[in-house]
PDB file of C-alpha atoms in Angstrom:
ATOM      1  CA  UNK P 225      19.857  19.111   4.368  1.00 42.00           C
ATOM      2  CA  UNK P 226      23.340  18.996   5.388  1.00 42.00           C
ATOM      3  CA  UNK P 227      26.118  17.827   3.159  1.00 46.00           C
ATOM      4  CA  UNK P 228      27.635  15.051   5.581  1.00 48.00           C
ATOM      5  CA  UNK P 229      26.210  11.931   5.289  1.00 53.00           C
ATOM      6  CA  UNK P 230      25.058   9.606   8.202  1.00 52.00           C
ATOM      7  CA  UNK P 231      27.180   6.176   8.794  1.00 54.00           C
ATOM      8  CA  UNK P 232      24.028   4.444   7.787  1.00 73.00           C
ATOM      9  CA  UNK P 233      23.747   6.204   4.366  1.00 81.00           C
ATOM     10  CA  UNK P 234      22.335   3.666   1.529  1.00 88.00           C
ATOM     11  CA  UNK P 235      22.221   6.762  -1.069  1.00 94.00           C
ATOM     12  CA  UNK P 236      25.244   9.513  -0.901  1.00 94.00           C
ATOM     13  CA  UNK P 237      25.004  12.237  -3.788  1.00 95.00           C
ATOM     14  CA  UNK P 238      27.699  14.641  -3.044  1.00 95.00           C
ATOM     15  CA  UNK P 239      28.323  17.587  -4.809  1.00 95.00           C
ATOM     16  CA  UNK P 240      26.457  17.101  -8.205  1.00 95.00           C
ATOM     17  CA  UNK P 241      26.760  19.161 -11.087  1.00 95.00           C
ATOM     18  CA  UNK P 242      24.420  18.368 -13.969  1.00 93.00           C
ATOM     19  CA  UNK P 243      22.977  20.894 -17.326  1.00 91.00           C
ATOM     20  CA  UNK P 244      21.000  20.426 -19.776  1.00 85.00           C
ATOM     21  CA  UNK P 245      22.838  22.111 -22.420  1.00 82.00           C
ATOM     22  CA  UNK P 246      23.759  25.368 -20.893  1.00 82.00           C
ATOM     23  CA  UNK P 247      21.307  25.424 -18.205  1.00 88.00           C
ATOM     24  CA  UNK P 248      22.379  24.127 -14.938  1.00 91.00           C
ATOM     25  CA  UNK P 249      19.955  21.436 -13.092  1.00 92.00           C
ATOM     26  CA  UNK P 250      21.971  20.555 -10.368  1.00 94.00           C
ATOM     27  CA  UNK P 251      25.370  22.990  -9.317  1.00 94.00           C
ATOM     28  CA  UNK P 252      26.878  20.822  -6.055  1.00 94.00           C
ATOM     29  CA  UNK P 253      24.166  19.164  -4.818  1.00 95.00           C
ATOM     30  CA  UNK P 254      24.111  17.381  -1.611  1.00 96.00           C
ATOM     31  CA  UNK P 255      21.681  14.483  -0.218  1.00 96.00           C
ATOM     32  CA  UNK P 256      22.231  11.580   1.908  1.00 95.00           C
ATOM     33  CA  UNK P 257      19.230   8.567   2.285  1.00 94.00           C
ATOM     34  CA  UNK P 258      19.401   6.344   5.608  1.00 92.00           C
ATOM     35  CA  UNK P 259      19.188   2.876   5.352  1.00 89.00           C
ATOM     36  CA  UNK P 260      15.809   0.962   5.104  1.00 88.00           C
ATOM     37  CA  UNK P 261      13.969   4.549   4.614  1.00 91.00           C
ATOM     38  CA  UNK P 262      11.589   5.772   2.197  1.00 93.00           C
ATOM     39  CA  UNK P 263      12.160   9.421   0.946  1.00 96.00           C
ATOM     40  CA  UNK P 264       9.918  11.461  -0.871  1.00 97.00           C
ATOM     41  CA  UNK P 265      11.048  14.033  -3.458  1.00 97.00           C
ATOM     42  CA  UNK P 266       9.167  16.836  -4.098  1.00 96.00           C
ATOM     43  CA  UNK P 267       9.455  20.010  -5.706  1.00 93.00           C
ATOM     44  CA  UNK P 268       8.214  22.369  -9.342  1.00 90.00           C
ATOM     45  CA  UNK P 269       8.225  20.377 -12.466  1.00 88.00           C
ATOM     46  CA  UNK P 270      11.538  20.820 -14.131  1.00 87.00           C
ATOM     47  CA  UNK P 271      13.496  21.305 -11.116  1.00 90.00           C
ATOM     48  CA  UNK P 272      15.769  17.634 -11.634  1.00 91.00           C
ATOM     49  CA  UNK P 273      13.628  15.007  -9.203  1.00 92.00           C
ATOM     50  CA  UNK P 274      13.320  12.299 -12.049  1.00 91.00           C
ATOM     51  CA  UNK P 275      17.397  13.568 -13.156  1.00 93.00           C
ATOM     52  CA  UNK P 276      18.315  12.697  -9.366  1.00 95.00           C
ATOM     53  CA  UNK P 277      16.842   8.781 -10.071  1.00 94.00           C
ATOM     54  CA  UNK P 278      18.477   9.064 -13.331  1.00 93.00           C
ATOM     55  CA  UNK P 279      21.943   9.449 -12.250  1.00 94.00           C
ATOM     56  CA  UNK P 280      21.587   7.197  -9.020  1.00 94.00           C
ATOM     57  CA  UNK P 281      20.015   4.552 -12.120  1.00 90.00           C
ATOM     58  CA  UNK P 282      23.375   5.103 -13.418  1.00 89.00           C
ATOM     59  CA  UNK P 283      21.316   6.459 -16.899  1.00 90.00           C
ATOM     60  CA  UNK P 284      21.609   9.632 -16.714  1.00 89.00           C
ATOM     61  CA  UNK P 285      26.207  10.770 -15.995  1.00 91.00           C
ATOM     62  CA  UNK P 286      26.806  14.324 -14.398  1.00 91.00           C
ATOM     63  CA  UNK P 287      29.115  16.528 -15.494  1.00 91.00           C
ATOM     64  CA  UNK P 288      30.967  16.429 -11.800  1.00 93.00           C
ATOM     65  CA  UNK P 289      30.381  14.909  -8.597  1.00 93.00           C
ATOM     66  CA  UNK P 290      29.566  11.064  -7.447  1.00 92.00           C
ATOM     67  CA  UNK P 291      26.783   8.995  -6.800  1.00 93.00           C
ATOM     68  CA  UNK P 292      26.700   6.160  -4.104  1.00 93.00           C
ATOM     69  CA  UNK P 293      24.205   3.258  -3.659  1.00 91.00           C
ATOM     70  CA  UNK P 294      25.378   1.209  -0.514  1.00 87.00           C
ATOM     71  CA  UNK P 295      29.115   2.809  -0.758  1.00 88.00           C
ATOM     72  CA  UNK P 296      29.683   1.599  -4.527  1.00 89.00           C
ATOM     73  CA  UNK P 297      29.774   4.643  -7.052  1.00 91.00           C
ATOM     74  CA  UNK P 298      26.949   4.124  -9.149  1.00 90.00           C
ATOM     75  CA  UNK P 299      27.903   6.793 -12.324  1.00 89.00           C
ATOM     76  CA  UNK P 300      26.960   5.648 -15.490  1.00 86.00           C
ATOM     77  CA  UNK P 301      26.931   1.801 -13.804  1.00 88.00           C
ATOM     78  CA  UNK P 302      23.651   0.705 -14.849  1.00 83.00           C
ATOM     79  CA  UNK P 303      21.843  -2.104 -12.669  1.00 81.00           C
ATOM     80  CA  UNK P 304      22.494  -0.903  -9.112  1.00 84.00           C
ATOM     81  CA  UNK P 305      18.967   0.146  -8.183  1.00 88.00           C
ATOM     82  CA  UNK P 306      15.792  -1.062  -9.282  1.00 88.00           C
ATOM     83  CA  UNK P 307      13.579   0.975 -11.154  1.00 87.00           C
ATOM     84  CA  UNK P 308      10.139   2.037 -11.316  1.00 87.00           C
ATOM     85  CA  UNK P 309       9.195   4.592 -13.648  1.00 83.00           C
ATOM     86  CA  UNK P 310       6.261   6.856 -14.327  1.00 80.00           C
ATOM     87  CA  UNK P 311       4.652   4.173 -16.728  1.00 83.00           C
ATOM     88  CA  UNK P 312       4.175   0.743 -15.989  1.00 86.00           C
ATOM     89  CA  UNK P 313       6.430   0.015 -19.027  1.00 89.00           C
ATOM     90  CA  UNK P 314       4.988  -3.511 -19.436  1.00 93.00           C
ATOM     91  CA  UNK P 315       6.151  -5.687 -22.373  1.00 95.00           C
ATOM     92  CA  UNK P 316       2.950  -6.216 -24.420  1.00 95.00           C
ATOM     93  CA  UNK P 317       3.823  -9.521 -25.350  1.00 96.00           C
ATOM     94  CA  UNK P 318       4.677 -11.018 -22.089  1.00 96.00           C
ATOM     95  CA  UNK P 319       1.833 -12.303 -19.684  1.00 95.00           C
ATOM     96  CA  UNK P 320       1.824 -10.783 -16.736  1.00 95.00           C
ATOM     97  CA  UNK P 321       3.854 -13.552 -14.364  1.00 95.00           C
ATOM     98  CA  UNK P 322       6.594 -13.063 -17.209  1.00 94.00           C
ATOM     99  CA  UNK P 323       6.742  -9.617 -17.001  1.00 94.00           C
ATOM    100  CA  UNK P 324       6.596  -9.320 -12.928  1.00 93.00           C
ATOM    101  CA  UNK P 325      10.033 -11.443 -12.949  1.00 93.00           C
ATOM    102  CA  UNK P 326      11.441  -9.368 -16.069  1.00 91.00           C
ATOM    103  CA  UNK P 327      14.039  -7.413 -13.693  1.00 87.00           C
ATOM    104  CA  UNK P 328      14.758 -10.120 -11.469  1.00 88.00           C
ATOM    105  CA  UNK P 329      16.085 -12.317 -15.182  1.00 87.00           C
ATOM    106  CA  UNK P 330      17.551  -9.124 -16.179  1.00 84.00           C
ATOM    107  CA  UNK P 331      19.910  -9.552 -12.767  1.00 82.00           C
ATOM    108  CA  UNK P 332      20.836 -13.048 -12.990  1.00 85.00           C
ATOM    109  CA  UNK P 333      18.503 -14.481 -10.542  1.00 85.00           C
ATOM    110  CA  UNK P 334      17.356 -17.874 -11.623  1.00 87.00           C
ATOM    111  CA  UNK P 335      13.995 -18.137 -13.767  1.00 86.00           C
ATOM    112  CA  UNK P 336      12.479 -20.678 -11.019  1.00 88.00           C
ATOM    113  CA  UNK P 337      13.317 -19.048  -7.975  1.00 90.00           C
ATOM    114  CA  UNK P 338      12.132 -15.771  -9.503  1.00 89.00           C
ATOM    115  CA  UNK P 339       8.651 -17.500 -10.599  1.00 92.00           C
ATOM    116  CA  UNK P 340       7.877 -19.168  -7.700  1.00 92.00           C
ATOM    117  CA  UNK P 341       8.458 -16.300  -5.479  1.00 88.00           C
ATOM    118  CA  UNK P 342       6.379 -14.119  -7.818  1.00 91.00           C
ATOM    119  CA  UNK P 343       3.359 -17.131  -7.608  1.00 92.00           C
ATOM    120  CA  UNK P 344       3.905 -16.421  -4.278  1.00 88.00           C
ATOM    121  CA  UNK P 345       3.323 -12.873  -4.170  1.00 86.00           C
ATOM    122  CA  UNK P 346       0.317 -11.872  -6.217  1.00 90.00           C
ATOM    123  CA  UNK P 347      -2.315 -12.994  -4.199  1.00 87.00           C
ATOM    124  CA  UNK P 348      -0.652  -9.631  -1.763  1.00 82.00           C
ATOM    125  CA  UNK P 349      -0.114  -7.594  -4.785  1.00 85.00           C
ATOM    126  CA  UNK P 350      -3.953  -7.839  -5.894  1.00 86.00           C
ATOM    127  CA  UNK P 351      -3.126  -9.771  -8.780  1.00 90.00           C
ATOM    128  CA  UNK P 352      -4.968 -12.920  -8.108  1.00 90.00           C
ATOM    129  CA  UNK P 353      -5.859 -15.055 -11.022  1.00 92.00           C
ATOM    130  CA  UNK P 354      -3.851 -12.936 -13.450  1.00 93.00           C
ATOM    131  CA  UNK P 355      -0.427 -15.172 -14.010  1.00 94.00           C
ATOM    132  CA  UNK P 356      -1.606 -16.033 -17.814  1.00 95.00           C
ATOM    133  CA  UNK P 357      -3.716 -12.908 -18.878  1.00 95.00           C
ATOM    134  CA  UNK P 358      -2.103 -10.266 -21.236  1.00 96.00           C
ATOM    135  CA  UNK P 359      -1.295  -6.220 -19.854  1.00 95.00           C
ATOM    136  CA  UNK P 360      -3.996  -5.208 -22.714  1.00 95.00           C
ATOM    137  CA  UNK P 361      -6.576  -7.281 -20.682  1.00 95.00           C
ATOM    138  CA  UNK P 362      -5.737  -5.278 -17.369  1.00 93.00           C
ATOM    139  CA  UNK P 363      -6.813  -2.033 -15.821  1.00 90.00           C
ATOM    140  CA  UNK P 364      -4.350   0.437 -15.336  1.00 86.00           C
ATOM    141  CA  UNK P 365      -4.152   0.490 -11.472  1.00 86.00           C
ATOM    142  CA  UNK P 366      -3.455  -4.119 -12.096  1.00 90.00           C
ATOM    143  CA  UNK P 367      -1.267  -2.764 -14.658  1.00 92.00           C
ATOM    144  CA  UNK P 368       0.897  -0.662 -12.325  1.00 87.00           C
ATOM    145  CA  UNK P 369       0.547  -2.984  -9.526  1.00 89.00           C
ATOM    146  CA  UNK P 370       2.647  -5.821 -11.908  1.00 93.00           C
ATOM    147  CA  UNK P 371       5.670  -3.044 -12.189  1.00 91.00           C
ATOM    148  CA  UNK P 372       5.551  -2.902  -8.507  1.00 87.00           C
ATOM    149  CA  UNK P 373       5.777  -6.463  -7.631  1.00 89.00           C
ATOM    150  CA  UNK P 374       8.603  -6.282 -10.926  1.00 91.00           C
ATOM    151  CA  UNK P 375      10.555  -3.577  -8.917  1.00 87.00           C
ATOM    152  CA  UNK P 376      10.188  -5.625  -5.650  1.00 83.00           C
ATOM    153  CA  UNK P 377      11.214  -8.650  -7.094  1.00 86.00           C
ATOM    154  CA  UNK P 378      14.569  -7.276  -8.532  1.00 83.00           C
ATOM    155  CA  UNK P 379      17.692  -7.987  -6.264  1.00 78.00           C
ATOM    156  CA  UNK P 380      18.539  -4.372  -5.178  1.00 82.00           C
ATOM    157  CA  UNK P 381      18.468  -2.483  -1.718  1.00 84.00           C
ATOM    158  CA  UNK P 382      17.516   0.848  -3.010  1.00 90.00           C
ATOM    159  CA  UNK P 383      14.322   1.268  -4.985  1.00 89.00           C
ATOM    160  CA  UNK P 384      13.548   4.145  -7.359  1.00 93.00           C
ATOM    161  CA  UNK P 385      10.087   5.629  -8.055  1.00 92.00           C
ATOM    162  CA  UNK P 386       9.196   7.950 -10.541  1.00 91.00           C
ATOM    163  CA  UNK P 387       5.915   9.318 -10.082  1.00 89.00           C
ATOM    164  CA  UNK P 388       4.642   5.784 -10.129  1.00 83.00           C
ATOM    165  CA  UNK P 389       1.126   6.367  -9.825  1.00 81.00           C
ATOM    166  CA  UNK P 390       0.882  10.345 -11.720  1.00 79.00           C
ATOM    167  CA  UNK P 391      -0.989   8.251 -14.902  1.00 74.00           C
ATOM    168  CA  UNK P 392      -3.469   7.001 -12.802  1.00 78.00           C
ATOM    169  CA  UNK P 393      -6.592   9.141 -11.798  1.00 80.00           C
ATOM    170  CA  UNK P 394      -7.770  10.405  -8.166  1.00 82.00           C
ATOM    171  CA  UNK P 395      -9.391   7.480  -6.785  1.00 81.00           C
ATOM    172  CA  UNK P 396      -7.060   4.779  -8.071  1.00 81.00           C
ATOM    173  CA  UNK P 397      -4.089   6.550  -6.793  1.00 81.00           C
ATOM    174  CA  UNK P 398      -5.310   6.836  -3.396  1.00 82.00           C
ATOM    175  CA  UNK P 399      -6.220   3.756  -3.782  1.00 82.00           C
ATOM    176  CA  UNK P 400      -2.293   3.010  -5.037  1.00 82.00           C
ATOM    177  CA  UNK P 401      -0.841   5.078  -2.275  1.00 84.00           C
ATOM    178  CA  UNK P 402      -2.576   3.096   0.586  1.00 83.00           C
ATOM    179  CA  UNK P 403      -1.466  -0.175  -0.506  1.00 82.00           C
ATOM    180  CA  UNK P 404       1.836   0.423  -1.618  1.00 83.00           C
ATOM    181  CA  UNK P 405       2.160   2.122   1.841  1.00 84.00           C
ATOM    182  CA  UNK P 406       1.008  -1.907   3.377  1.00 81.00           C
ATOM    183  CA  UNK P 407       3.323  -3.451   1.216  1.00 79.00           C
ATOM    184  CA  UNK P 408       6.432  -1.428   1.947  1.00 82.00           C
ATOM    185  CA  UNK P 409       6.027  -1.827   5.295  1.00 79.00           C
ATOM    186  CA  UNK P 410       5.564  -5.616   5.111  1.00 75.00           C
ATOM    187  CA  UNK P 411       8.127  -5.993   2.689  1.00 66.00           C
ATOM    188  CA  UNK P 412      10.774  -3.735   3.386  1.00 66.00           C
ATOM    189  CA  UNK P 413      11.380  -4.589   7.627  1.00 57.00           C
ATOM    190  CA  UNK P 414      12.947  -8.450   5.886  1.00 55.00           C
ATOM    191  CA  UNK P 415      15.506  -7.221   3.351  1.00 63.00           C
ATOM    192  CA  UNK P 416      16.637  -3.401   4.593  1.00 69.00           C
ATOM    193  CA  UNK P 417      15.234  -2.010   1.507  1.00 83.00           C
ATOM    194  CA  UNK P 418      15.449   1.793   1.120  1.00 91.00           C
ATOM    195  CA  UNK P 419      13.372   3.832  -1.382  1.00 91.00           C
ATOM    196  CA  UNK P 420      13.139   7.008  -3.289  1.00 94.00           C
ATOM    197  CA  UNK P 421      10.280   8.757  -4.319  1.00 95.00           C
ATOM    198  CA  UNK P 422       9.850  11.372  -6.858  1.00 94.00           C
ATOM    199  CA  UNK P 423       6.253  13.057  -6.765  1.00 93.00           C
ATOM    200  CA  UNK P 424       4.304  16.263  -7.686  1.00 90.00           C
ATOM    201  CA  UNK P 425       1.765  15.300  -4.738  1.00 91.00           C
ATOM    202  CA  UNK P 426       2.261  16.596  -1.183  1.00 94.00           C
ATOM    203  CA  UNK P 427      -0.178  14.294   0.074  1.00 93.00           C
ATOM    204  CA  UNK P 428       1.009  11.109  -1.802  1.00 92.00           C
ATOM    205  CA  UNK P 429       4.743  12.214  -0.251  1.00 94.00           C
ATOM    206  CA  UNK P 430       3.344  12.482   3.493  1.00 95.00           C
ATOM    207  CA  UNK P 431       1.562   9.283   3.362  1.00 92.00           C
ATOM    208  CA  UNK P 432       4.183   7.027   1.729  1.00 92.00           C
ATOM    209  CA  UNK P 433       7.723   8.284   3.297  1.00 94.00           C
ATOM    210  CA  UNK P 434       9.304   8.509   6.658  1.00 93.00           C
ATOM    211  CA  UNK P 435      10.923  11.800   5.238  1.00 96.00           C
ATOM    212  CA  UNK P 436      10.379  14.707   2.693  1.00 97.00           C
ATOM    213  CA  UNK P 437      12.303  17.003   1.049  1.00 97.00           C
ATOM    214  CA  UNK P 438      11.620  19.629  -1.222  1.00 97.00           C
ATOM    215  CA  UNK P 439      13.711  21.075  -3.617  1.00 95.00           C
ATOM    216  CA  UNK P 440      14.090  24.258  -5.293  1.00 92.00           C
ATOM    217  CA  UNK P 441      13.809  25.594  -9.029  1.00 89.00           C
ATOM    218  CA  UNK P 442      17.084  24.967 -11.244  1.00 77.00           C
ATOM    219  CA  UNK P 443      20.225  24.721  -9.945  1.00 91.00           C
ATOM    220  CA  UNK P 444      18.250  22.607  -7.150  1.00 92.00           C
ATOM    221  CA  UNK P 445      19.108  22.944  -3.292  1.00 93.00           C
ATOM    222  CA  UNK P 446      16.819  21.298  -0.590  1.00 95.00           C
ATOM    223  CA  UNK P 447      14.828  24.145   0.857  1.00 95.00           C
ATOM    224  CA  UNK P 448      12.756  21.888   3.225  1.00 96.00           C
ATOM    225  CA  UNK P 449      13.364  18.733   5.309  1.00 97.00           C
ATOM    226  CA  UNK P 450      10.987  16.846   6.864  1.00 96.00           C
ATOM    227  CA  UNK P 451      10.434  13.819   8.937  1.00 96.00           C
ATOM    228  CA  UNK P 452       7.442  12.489   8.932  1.00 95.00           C
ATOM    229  CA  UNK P 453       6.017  11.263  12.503  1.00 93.00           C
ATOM    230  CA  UNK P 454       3.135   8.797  11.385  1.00 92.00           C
ATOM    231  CA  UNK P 455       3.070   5.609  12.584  1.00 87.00           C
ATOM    232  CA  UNK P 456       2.703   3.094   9.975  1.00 83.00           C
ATOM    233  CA  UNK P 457       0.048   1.977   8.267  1.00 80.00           C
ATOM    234  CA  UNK P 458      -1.331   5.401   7.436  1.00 84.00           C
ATOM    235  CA  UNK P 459      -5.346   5.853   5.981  1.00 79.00           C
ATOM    236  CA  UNK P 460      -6.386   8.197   3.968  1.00 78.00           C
ATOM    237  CA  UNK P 461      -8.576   9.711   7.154  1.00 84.00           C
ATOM    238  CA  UNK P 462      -4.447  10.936   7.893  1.00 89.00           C
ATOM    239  CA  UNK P 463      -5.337  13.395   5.667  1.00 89.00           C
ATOM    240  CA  UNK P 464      -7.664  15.195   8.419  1.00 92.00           C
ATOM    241  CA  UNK P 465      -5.550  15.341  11.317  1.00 92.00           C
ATOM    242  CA  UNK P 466      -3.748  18.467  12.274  1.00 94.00           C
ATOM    243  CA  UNK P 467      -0.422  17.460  12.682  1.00 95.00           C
ATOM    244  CA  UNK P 468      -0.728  16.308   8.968  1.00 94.00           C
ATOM    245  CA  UNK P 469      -2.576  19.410   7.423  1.00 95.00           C
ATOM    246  CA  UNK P 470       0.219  21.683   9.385  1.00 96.00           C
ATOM    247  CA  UNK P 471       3.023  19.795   8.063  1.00 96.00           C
ATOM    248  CA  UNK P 472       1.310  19.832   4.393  1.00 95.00           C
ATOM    249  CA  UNK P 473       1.106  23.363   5.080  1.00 96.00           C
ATOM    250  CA  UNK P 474       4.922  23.564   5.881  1.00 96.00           C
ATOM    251  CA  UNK P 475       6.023  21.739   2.673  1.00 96.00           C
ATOM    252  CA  UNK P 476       3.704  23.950  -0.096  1.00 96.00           C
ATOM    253  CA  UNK P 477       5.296  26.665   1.829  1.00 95.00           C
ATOM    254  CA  UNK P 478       8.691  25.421   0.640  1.00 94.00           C
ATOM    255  CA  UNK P 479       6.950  25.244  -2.587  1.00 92.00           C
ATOM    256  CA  UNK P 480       5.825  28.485  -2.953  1.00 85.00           C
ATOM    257  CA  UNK P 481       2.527  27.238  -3.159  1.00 76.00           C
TER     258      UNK P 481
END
C-alpha cells in the first residue's frame, strides 16, 4: 500500500527499519490501519508479521522509524494494544473467570467492573458454566476462547492477534474462525475497535478481515492489498463462491504459492 496514511488511521507504521542481527526484517516499511477495521497479515514464515505486532505491542523497538496506535507513538511503550498471542498463555493457577479479566487488572480497570462484565460475557464466548474450573480441565478450543474474551476485555482500541488459532487443529479452527468472526462483529460496531491479524492461512484471513495484505520475504514490502467485499457474518460455505476462490487465488499469487 501507499505510504500516506488515511485521516482515520488507528495504526500508522511509517518507515520501519528493524534486523535481526545483520539481517534486515523490515528496511522503511509503510502501513496504515483504518479505524474500527480488521486487517489480516499474511505472508512466508519469517518474513516479520508477528515483529510488526511486536513493535506496535511496544515489545519488540526498531532500529528507526515510529509506530502509532490512535496518534500516540507506541515504541518500546508497553500497554497500548491488547494482545493475543499464538498460545492461549493462560495462568495455570488462575480459574478461568480470573484469568479472562487478567489484562483488564493489568490496566487499572477495577476488579468488579471487570468481573461482572466478564460474568456477563461467557455465556457469548461459549464458556458457560466454566467461571470456577481450572485451564487443565479445558479443551484447547475453551482454552483459547478465555484469551479471547481476556483480549476483549482489556481497555484498548487496537487488538493484536498472533496466529491465534495456528495450535488448534482443522475442525476447531474453523470452528474458531466462524465465531470469532460473530463476535467481532457484535462487539466491535460499540467501542470502534480495530484489529490486526497475523496468519499463515489465506482462508482464515478472507473470512475474518475487511482487508488483506500480503507481504514479501525479508526486508518486507506489501506486495498485495486487498479489500475484502463479504458482507458480514461469513460461513464457511464462503469458501465455495467464486468471488472468494478468485480472490484466494489473487493473494497465493502474491505468495508465490
Amino acid at each position: 500500500m501507499s505510504g500516506a496514511a488515511p485521516e482515520a488511521a488507528a495504526v500508522v507504521v511509517d518507515d520501519l527499519h528493524v534486523a535481526w542481527e545483520e539481517t534486515p526484517v523490515f528496511a522503511g516499511f509503510h502501513l496504515a490501519v483504518e479505524a474500527g477495521s480488521f486487517l489480516a497479515v499474511v505472508g512466508p514464515s519469517g518474513c516479520g508479521k508477528s515483529t510488526l505486532l511486536r513493535v506496535l505491542a511496544g515489545l519488540e523497538v526498531p532500529r528507526a522509524g515510529t509506530a502509532a496506535v490512535g496518534g500516540v507513538d507506541v515504541v518500546g511503550r508497553p500497554g497500548s494494544c491488547a494482545w493475543l498471542p499464538q498460545r492461549d498463555a493462560l495462568l495455570p493457577w488462575r480459574r478461568v473467570l480470573d484469568n479472562a479479566v487478567l489484562g483488564a487488572e493489568v490496566a487499572g480497570r477495577p476488579r468488579d467492573v471487570s468481573r461482572a462484565e466478564a460474568e456477563a460475557l461467557l455465556d457469548r464466548f461459549g464458556l458457560a458454566g466454566t467461571a470456577d474450573r481450572w485451564p487443565s480441565e479445558l479443551s484447547g478450543g475453551m482454552r483459547q476462547r478465555v484469551a479471547v474474551l481476556r483480549t476483549f476485555l482489556t481497555p484498548a482500541s487496537v487488538l493484536l492477534l498472533d496466529e491465534p488459532f495456528g495450535a488448534l487443529d482443522a475442525l476447531t479452527r474453523r470452528s474458531m474462525q466462524s465465531w470469532l468472526g460473530e463476535v467481532w462483529a457484535e462487539r466491535s460496531a460499540g467501542r470502534g475497535a480495530t484489529a490486526l491479524l497475523v496468519t499463515h492461512d489465506v482462508e482464515e484471513a478472507l473470512l475474518l478481515a475487511d482487508r488483506v495484505v500480503v507481504l514479501s520475504a525479508g526486508p518486507a514490502e506489501v506486495v498485495a492489498d486487498e479489500r475484502v467485499p463479504f458482507a458480514r457474518p461469513r460461513s464457511g460455505d464462503l469458501v465455495v463462491d467464486p468471488s472468494f476462490v478468485e480472490l484466494r487465488r489473487r493473494l497465493l499469487d502474491a505468495l508465490g504459492v
